[in-house]
């Protein structure tokens, strides 16, 4: 089984930056897709960004040009660099991973979520 551990959330002023990290642990050899979602107060959870094992990326229109997703396959870790933060970016950010290559088999339907980390953008 896999577990995702997130870090990097906090309070930042508008225009500032934060970098979120999410490390997967367990009997994992490789992860197919990793990404970030967020849920703001009173809103539904939305996709922020995702990245495949080969390196293809996808971003929500609201964060394009400001956020960058990356991954370190050797460490099974995904990052989200957030620049030019706005108050509307305030949300709980959730890490996720789908398609797990274990030491002896591949489980394409395995889907794990992190516990969430709070990002607050306020002056």
mmCIF file of C-alpha atoms in Angstrom:
data_model
loop_
_atom_site.group_PDB
_atom_site.id
_atom_site.type_symbol
_atom_site.label_atom_id
_atom_site.label_comp_id
_atom_site.label_asym_id
_atom_site.label_seq_id
_atom_site.Cartn_x
_atom_site.Cartn_y
_atom_site.Cartn_z
ATOM 1 C CA UNK A 1 0.000 0.000 0.000
ATOM 2 C CA UNK A 2 1.000 3.611 -0.516
ATOM 3 C CA UNK A 3 0.846 6.719 1.641
ATOM 4 C CA UNK A 4 1.206 10.342 0.528
ATOM 5 C CA UNK A 5 2.743 12.889 2.894
ATOM 6 C CA UNK A 6 2.428 16.599 2.055
ATOM 7 C CA UNK A 7 4.328 19.639 3.273
ATOM 8 C CA UNK A 8 4.871 23.299 2.408
ATOM 9 C CA UNK A 9 1.502 24.906 3.061
ATOM 10 C CA UNK A 10 1.076 28.047 5.103
ATOM 11 C CA UNK A 11 0.189 31.730 5.147
ATOM 12 C CA UNK A 12 1.583 34.043 2.481
ATOM 13 C CA UNK A 13 0.880 37.588 1.295
ATOM 14 C CA UNK A 14 -0.594 38.287 -2.148
ATOM 15 C CA UNK A 15 2.144 38.155 -4.771
ATOM 16 C CA UNK A 16 4.211 35.767 -2.706
ATOM 17 C CA UNK A 17 5.299 32.199 -3.395
ATOM 18 C CA UNK A 18 5.014 28.762 -1.828
ATOM 19 C CA UNK A 19 6.317 25.356 -2.813
ATOM 20 C CA UNK A 20 4.308 22.268 -1.927
ATOM 21 C CA UNK A 21 5.859 18.818 -1.730
ATOM 22 C CA UNK A 22 4.249 15.385 -1.637
ATOM 23 C CA UNK A 23 6.242 12.217 -1.098
ATOM 24 C CA UNK A 24 4.821 8.746 -1.643
ATOM 25 C CA UNK A 25 5.980 5.918 0.571
ATOM 26 C CA UNK A 26 5.352 2.192 0.738
ATOM 27 C CA UNK A 27 6.107 -0.742 -1.518
ATOM 28 C CA UNK A 28 6.234 1.461 -4.621
ATOM 29 C CA UNK A 29 8.507 1.121 -7.601
ATOM 30 C CA UNK A 30 6.880 3.728 -9.863
ATOM 31 C CA UNK A 31 3.784 5.973 -10.087
ATOM 32 C CA UNK A 32 1.957 6.653 -13.355
ATOM 33 C CA UNK A 33 0.196 9.994 -12.717
ATOM 34 C CA UNK A 34 0.622 12.456 -9.858
ATOM 35 C CA UNK A 35 -1.191 15.715 -9.359
ATOM 36 C CA UNK A 36 -2.693 18.406 -7.167
ATOM 37 C CA UNK A 37 -6.308 19.364 -6.479
ATOM 38 C CA UNK A 38 -7.659 22.127 -4.274
ATOM 39 C CA UNK A 39 -10.891 22.937 -2.507
ATOM 40 C CA UNK A 40 -11.744 26.488 -1.453
ATOM 41 C CA UNK A 41 -14.430 27.338 1.118
ATOM 42 C CA UNK A 42 -17.868 26.969 -0.429
ATOM 43 C CA UNK A 43 -16.518 25.520 -3.676
ATOM 44 C CA UNK A 44 -16.105 22.071 -5.200
ATOM 45 C CA UNK A 45 -12.736 20.384 -5.399
ATOM 46 C CA UNK A 46 -10.968 21.206 -8.653
ATOM 47 C CA UNK A 47 -7.945 19.971 -10.555
ATOM 48 C CA UNK A 48 -4.960 22.296 -10.286
ATOM 49 C CA UNK A 49 -2.268 20.394 -12.177
ATOM 50 C CA UNK A 50 -1.141 16.900 -13.064
ATOM 51 C CA UNK A 51 1.986 15.288 -14.436
ATOM 52 C CA UNK A 52 2.507 11.877 -16.013
ATOM 53 C CA UNK A 53 5.498 9.621 -15.592
ATOM 54 C CA UNK A 54 6.864 10.576 -19.041
ATOM 55 C CA UNK A 55 6.557 14.253 -17.992
ATOM 56 C CA UNK A 56 3.436 15.560 -19.745
ATOM 57 C CA UNK A 57 1.635 18.261 -17.740
ATOM 58 C CA UNK A 58 -1.838 19.754 -17.548
ATOM 59 C CA UNK A 59 -2.914 22.932 -15.703
ATOM 60 C CA UNK A 60 -6.154 24.606 -14.781
ATOM 61 C CA UNK A 61 -6.635 27.856 -16.701
ATOM 62 C CA UNK A 62 -6.697 29.819 -13.457
ATOM 63 C CA UNK A 63 -3.103 28.872 -12.568
ATOM 64 C CA UNK A 64 -1.385 28.748 -15.964
ATOM 65 C CA UNK A 65 1.735 30.883 -16.018
ATOM 66 C CA UNK A 66 1.869 31.075 -12.220
ATOM 67 C CA UNK A 67 2.095 27.461 -11.001
ATOM 68 C CA UNK A 68 4.554 24.769 -12.068
ATOM 69 C CA UNK A 69 4.222 21.059 -11.340
ATOM 70 C CA UNK A 70 7.255 18.781 -11.367
ATOM 71 C CA UNK A 71 8.266 15.366 -10.083
ATOM 72 C CA UNK A 72 11.263 13.360 -8.984
ATOM 73 C CA UNK A 73 10.616 9.777 -10.032
ATOM 74 C CA UNK A 74 13.571 8.431 -8.071
ATOM 75 C CA UNK A 75 12.008 9.812 -4.876
ATOM 76 C CA UNK A 76 8.347 9.271 -5.883
ATOM 77 C CA UNK A 77 7.768 12.920 -5.050
ATOM 78 C CA UNK A 78 5.666 15.598 -6.757
ATOM 79 C CA UNK A 79 6.059 19.359 -6.286
ATOM 80 C CA UNK A 80 3.905 22.398 -6.929
ATOM 81 C CA UNK A 81 5.707 25.730 -7.216
ATOM 82 C CA UNK A 82 3.163 28.519 -6.723
ATOM 83 C CA UNK A 83 4.145 32.067 -7.692
ATOM 84 C CA UNK A 84 2.227 35.351 -7.844
ATOM 85 C CA UNK A 85 -0.294 34.001 -5.376
ATOM 86 C CA UNK A 86 -3.725 35.596 -5.185
ATOM 87 C CA UNK A 87 -6.352 35.553 -2.423
ATOM 88 C CA UNK A 88 -8.512 33.339 -4.646
ATOM 89 C CA UNK A 89 -5.785 30.667 -4.453
ATOM 90 C CA UNK A 90 -6.684 30.155 -0.802
ATOM 91 C CA UNK A 91 -7.745 26.524 -0.401
ATOM 92 C CA UNK A 92 -6.838 23.145 0.980
ATOM 93 C CA UNK A 93 -4.465 21.523 -1.501
ATOM 94 C CA UNK A 94 -4.541 17.745 -1.934
ATOM 95 C CA UNK A 95 -1.858 15.576 -3.477
ATOM 96 C CA UNK A 96 -2.932 12.499 -5.434
ATOM 97 C CA UNK A 97 -1.360 9.539 -7.189
ATOM 98 C CA UNK A 98 -2.925 7.066 -9.620
ATOM 99 C CA UNK A 99 -1.561 3.918 -11.198
ATOM 100 C CA UNK A 100 0.924 2.277 -8.854
ATOM 101 C CA UNK A 101 3.758 0.022 -9.938
ATOM 102 C CA UNK A 102 4.593 -2.209 -7.003
ATOM 103 C CA UNK A 103 7.632 -4.449 -6.839
ATOM 104 C CA UNK A 104 5.811 -7.394 -8.429
ATOM 105 C CA UNK A 105 2.749 -5.984 -10.254
ATOM 106 C CA UNK A 106 0.987 -2.888 -11.641
ATOM 107 C CA UNK A 107 -2.360 -1.666 -10.278
ATOM 108 C CA UNK A 108 -3.767 0.925 -12.713
ATOM 109 C CA UNK A 109 -6.867 1.600 -10.601
ATOM 110 C CA UNK A 110 -5.087 2.295 -7.323
ATOM 111 C CA UNK A 111 -5.751 5.934 -6.373
ATOM 112 C CA UNK A 112 -4.311 7.586 -3.271
ATOM 113 C CA UNK A 113 -4.896 10.998 -1.706
ATOM 114 C CA UNK A 114 -2.827 13.033 0.697
ATOM 115 C CA UNK A 115 -4.320 14.477 3.860
ATOM 116 C CA UNK A 116 -4.409 18.011 2.462
ATOM 117 C CA UNK A 117 -2.423 21.118 3.355
ATOM 118 C CA UNK A 118 -3.856 24.591 3.929
ATOM 119 C CA UNK A 119 -2.696 27.475 1.740
ATOM 120 C CA UNK A 120 -3.893 30.910 2.805
ATOM 121 C CA UNK A 121 -3.143 34.020 0.738
ATOM 122 C CA UNK A 122 -3.970 37.165 2.679
ATOM 123 C CA UNK A 123 -2.544 40.562 3.515
#
